[in-house]
Short mmCIF file of C-alpha atoms and ligand atoms in Angstrom, two decimals:
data_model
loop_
_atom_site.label_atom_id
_atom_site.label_comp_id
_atom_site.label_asym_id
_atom_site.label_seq_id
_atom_site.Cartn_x
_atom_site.Cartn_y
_atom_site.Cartn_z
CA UNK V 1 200.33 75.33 83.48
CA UNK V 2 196.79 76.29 84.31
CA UNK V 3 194.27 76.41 81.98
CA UNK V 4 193.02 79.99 81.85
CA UNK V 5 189.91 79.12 79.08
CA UNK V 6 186.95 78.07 81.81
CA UNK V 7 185.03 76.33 79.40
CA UNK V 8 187.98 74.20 78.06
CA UNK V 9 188.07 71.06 80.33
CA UNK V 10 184.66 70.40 80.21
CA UNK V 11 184.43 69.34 76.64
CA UNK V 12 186.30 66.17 77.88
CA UNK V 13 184.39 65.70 80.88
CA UNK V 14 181.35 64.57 79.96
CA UNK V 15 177.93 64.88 81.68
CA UNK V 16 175.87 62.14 82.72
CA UNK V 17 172.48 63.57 84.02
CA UNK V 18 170.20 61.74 86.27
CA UNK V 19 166.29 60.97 84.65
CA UNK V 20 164.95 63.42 87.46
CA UNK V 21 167.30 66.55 86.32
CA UNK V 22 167.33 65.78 83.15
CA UNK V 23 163.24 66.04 82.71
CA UNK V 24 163.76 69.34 84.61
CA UNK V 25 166.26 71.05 82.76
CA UNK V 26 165.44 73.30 80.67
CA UNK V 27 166.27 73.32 76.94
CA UNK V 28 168.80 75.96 76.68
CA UNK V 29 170.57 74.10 79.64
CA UNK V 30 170.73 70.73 77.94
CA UNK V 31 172.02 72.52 74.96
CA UNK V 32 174.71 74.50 76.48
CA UNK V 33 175.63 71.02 78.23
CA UNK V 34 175.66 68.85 75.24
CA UNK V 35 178.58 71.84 73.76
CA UNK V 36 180.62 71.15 76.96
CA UNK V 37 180.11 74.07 78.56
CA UNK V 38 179.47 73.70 81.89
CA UNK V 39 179.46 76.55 84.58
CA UNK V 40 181.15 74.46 86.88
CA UNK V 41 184.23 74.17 85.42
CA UNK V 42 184.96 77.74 85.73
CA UNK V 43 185.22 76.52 89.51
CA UNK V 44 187.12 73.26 88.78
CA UNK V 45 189.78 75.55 87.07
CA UNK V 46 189.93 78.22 89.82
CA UNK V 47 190.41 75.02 92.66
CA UNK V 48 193.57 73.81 90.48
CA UNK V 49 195.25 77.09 90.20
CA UNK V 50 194.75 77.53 94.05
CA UNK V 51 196.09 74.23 94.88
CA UNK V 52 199.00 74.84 92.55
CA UNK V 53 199.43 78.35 93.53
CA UNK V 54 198.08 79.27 96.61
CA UNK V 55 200.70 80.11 99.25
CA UNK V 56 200.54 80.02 103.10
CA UNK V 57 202.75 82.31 105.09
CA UNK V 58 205.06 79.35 105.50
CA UNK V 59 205.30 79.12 101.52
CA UNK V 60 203.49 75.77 101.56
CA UNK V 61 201.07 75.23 98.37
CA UNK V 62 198.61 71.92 98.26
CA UNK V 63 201.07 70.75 96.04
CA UNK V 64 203.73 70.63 98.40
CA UNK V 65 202.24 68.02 99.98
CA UNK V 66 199.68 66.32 97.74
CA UNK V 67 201.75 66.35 94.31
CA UNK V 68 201.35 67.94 90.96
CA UNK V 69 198.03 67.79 89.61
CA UNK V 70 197.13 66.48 93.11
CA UNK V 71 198.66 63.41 92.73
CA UNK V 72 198.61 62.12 95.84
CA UNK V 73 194.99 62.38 96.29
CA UNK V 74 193.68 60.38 93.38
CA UNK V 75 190.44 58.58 94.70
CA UNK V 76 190.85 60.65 98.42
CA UNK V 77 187.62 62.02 98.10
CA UNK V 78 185.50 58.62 97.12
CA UNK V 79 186.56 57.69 100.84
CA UNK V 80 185.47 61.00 102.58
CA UNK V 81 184.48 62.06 105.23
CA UNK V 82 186.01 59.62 106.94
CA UNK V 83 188.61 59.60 110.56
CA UNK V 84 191.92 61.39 110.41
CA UNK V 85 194.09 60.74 112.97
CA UNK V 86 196.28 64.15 112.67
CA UNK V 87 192.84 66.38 113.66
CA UNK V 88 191.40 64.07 115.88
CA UNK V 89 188.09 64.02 114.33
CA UNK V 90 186.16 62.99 110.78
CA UNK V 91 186.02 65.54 108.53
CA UNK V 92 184.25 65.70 105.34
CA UNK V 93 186.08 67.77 102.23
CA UNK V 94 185.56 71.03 103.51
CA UNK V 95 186.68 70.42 106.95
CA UNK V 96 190.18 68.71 105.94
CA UNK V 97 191.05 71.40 103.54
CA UNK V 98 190.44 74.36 106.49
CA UNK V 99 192.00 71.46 108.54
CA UNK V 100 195.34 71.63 106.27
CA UNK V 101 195.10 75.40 105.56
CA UNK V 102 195.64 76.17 108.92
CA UNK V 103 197.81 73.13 110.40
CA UNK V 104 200.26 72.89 107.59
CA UNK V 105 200.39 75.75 105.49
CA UNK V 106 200.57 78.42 108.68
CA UNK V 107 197.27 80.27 107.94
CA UNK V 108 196.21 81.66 111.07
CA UNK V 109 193.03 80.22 112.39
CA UNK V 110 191.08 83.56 112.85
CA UNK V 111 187.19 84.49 112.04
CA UNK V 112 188.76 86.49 109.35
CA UNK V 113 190.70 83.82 108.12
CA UNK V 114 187.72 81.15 107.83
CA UNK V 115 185.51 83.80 106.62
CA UNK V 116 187.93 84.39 103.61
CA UNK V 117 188.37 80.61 103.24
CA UNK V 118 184.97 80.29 103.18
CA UNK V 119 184.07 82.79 100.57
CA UNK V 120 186.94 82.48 98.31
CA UNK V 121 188.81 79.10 98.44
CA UNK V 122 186.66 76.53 99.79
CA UNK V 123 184.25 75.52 96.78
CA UNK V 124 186.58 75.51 93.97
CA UNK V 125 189.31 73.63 95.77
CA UNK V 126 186.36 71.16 96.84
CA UNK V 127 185.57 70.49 93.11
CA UNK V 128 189.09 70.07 92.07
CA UNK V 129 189.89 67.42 94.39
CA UNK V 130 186.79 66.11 94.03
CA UNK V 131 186.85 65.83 90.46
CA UNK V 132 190.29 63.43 91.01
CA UNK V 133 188.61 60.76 92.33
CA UNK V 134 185.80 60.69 88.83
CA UNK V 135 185.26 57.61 87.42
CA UNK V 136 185.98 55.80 90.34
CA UNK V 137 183.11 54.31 93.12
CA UNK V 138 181.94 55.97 96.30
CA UNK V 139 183.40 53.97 99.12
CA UNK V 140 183.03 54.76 102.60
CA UNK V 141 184.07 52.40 104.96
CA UNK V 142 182.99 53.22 108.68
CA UNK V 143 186.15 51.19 109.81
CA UNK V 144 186.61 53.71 112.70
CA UNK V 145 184.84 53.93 116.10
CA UNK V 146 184.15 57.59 115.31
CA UNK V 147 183.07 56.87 112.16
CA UNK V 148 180.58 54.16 113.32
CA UNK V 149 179.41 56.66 116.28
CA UNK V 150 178.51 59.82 113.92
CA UNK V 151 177.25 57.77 111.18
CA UNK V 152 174.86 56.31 113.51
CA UNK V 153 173.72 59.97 114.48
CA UNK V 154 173.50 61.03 111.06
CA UNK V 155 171.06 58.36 110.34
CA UNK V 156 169.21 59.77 113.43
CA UNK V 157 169.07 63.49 112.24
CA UNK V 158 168.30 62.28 108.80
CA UNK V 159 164.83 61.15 110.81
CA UNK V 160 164.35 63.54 113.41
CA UNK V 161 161.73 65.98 113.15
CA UNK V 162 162.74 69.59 114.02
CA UNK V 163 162.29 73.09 114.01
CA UNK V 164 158.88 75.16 112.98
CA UNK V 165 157.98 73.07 110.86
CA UNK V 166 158.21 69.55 112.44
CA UNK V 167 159.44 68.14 109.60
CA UNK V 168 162.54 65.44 109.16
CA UNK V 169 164.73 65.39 106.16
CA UNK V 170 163.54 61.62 105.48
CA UNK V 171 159.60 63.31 105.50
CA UNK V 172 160.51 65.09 102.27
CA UNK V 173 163.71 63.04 100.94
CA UNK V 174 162.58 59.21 101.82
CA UNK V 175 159.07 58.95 102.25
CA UNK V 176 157.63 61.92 100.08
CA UNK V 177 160.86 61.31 97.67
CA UNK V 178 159.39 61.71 93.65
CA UNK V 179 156.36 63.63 94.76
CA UNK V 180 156.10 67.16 94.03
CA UNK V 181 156.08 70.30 96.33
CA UNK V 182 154.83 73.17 94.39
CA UNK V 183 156.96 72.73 91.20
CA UNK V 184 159.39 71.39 92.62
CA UNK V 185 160.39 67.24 92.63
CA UNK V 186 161.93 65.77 95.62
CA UNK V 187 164.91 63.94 95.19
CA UNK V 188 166.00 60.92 96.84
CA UNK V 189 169.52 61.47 98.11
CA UNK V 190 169.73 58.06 99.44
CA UNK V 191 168.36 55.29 97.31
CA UNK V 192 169.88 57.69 94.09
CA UNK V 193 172.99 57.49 95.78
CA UNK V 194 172.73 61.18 94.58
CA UNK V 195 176.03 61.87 96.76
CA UNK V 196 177.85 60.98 93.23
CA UNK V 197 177.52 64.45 91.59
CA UNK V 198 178.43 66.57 94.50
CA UNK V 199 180.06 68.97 94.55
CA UNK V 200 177.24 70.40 92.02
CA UNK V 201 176.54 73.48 89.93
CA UNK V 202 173.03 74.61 90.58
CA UNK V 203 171.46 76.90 88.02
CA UNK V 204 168.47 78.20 89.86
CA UNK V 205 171.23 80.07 91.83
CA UNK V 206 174.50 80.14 89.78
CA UNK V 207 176.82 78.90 92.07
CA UNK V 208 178.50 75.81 92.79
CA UNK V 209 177.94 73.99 96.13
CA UNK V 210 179.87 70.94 98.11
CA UNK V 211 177.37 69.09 100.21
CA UNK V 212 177.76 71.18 103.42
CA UNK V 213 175.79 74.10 101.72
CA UNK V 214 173.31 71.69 100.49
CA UNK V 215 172.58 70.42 103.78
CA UNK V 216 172.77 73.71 105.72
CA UNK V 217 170.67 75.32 103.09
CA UNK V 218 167.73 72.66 103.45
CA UNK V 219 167.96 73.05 107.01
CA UNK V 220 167.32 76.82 107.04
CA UNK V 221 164.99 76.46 103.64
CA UNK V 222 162.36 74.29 105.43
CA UNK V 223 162.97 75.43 109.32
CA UNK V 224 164.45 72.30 110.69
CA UNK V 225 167.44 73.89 112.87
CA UNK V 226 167.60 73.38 116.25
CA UNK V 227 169.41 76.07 117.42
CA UNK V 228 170.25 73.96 120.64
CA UNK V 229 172.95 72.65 118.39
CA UNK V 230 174.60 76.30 118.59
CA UNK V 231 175.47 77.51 121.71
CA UNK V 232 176.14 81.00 120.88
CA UNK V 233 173.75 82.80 118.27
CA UNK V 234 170.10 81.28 119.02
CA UNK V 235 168.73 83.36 115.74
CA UNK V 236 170.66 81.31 113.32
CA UNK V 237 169.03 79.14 111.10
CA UNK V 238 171.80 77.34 109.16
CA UNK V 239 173.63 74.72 111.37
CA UNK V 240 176.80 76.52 111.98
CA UNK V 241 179.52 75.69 108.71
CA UNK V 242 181.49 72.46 109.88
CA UNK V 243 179.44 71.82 112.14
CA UNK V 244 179.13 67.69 113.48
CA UNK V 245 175.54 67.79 112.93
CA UNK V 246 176.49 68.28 109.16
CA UNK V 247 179.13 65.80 108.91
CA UNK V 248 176.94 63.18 110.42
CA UNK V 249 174.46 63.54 107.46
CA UNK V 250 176.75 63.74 105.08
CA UNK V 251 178.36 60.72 106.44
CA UNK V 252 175.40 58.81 106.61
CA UNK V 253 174.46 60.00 102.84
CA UNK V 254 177.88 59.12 101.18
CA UNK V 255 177.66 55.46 103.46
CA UNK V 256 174.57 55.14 101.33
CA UNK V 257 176.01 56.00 97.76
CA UNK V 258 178.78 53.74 98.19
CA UNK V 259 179.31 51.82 94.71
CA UNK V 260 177.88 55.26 92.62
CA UNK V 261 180.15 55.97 90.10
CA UNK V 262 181.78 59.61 90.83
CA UNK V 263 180.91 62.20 88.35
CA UNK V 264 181.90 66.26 89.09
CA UNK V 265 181.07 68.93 88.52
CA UNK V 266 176.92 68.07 88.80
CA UNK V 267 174.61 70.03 87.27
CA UNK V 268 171.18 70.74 88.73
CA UNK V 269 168.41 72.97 89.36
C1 LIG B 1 202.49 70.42 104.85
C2 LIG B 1 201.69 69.38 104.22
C3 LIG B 1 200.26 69.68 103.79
C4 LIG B 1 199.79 70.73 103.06
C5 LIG B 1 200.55 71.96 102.58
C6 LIG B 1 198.40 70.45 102.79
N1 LIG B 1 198.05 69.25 103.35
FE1 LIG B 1 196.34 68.26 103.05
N2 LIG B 1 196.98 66.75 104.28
C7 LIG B 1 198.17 66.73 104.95
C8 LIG B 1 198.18 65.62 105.89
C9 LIG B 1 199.30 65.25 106.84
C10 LIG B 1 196.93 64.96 105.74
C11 LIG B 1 196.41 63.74 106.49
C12 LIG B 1 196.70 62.54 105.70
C13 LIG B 1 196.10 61.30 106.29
O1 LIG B 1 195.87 61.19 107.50
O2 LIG B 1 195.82 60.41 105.49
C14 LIG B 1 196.22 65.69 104.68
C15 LIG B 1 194.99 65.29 104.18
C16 LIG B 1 194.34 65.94 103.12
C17 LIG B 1 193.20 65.40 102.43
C18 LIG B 1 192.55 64.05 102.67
C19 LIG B 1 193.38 62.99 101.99
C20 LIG B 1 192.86 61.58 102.13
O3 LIG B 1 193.57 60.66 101.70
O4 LIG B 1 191.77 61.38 102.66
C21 LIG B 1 192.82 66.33 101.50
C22 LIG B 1 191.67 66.23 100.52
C23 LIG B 1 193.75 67.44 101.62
N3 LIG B 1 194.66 67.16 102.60
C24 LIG B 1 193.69 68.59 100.86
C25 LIG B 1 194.58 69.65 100.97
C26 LIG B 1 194.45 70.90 100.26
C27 LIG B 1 193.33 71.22 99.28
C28 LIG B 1 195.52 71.67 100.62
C29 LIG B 1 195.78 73.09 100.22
C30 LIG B 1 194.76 74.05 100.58
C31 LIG B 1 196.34 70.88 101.54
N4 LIG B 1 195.71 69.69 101.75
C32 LIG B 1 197.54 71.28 102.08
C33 LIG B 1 199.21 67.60 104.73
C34 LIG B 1 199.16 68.76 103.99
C1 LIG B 2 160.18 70.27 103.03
C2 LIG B 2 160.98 69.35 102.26
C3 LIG B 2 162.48 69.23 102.53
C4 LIG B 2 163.11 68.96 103.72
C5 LIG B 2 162.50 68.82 105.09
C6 LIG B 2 164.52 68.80 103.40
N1 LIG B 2 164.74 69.01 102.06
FE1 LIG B 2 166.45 68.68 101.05
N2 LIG B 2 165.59 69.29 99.32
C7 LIG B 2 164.27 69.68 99.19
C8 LIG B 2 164.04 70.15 97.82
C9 LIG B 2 162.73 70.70 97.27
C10 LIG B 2 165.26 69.96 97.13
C11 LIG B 2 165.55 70.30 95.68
C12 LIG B 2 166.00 71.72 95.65
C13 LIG B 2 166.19 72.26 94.27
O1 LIG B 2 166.04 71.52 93.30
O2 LIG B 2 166.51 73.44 94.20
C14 LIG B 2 166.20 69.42 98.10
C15 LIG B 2 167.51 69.04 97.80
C16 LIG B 2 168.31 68.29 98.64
C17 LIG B 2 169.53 67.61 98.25
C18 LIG B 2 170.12 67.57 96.85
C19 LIG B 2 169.73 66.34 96.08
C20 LIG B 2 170.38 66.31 94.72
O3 LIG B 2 169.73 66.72 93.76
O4 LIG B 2 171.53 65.90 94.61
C21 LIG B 2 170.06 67.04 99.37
C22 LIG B 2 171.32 66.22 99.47
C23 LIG B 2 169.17 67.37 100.46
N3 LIG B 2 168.12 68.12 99.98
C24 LIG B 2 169.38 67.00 101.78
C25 LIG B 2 168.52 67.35 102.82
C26 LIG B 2 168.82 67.11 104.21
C27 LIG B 2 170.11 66.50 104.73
C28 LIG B 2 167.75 67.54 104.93
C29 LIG B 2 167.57 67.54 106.44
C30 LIG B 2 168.46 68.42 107.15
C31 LIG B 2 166.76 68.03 103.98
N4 LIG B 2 167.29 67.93 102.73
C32 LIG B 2 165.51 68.49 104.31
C33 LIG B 2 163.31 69.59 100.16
C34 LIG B 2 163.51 69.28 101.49
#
């Protein structure tokens, strides 16, 4: 049975706010909280009636393979990204789920496809199996050679200054981290372990993002793509979606949150 009321879940779930968000928010935002309702439910709902629901031409669902109520992947995401051996590659939440879309559940792996996946199924699914490993700690192990390799690069990109504006996502996130640029404070993903409430609901835009839009977004936002990195389109200034420059930072981000206490949906500006 899926829950049709958005709001309904999040009365039990609970928001914990970090200081920095919190002093941000404004008022009618911590109220509307405080009653349980928050936005990103709506998505949290819409991921659990896909994975219940969602057919592939082969008449796979999720659940076919992960369990009711995604079952089988209690606490998969505190582990993520992390080395699967059936793809041949680490793959943070976004990638597996495209992974299993088109390897198990027969959709074809077209543009058209990924652009609908993209758009439509991605997020919400994200936040629902997300949202089963809450409660429990971030734990990413680096066990794997490939895991070691791009973790190692991620920590690299996270310092490597880029793009028009020369700047390094450690310029603004490490060393500048709690300072302000215009109104706006810099978090610190790193030492906040800040990894713990993503996939996030961010009001300034209404919409709910995993971390791959995050970190494409602050690419393109502050000019730091390389468009070496994409061999096709040199007038792109996102990283291309899935992309193993994105993976490596995320990799090398969620390595740094390990022990954070996952909490999603997040809510922040
Ligand atoms: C036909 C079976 C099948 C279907 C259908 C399927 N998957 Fe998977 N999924 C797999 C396999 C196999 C793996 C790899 C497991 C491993 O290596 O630990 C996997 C791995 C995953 C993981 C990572 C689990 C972990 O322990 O790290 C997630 C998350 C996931 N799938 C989500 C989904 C979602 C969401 C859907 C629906 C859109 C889906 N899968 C559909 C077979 C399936
Ligand atoms: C010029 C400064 C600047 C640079 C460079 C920059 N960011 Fe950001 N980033 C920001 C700002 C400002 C925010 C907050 C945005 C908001 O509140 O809307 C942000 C937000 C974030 C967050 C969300 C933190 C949270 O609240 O959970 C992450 C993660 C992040 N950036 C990662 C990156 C990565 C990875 C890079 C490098 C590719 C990068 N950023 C480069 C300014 C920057």
């Amino acid at each position: 049975m899926r829950k049709k009321i958005i709001f309904a879940s999040a009365i039990a779930g609970g928001v914990v706010l970090t200081a920095a968000v919190a002093q941000q928010l404004p008022d009618q935002y911590k109220q509307l909280l405080e009653l349980g309702m928050h936005p990103g439910y709506a998505y949290l709902d819409e991921g659990e009636d896909y994975f219940h629901n969602l057919k592939g031409p082969n008449g796979k669902t999720c659940a076919s393979c992960h369990g009711q109520d995604a079952s089988k992947l209690v606490g998969a995401y505190a582990h993520m990204p992390r080395y699967y051996k059936d793809i041949g590659k680490v793959a943070d939440i976004d990638i597996r789920m495209l992974s299993c879309m088109t390897k198990y559940m027969g959709f074809p792996k077209s543009k058209d496809f990924i652009k609908k996946y993209t758009k439509k199924y991605r997020v919400p699914l994200a936040t629902y199996v997300a949202s089963k490993s809450n409660g429990m700690k971030i734990d990413v192990k680096l066990d794997d050679p490939q895991e070691k390799e791009l973790y190692k690069y991620g920590e690299k990109l996270w310092w490597t200054r880029s793009g028009a504006r020369d700047f390094s996502c450690g310029i603004c996130h490490t060393v500048l981290s709690d300072k302000r640029i215009r109104q706006q404070a810099l978090p610190n993903p790193v030492r906040d372990k800040l990894y713990k409430h993503w996939p996030t609901y961010r009001y300034s835009n209404d919409k709910m993002w995993t971390m791959e839009d995050r970190v494409r977004s602050c690419f393109k936002a502050f000019l730091l793509y390389v468009n070496k990195w994409d061999k096709k389109k040199d007038w792109i200034k996102k990283p291309p979606p899935y992309s193993k420059e994105v993976v490596a930072i995320e990799l090398y981000m969620k390595h740094k949150g390990n022990g954070a206490i996952i909490n999603v949906p997040g809510f922040i500006r």
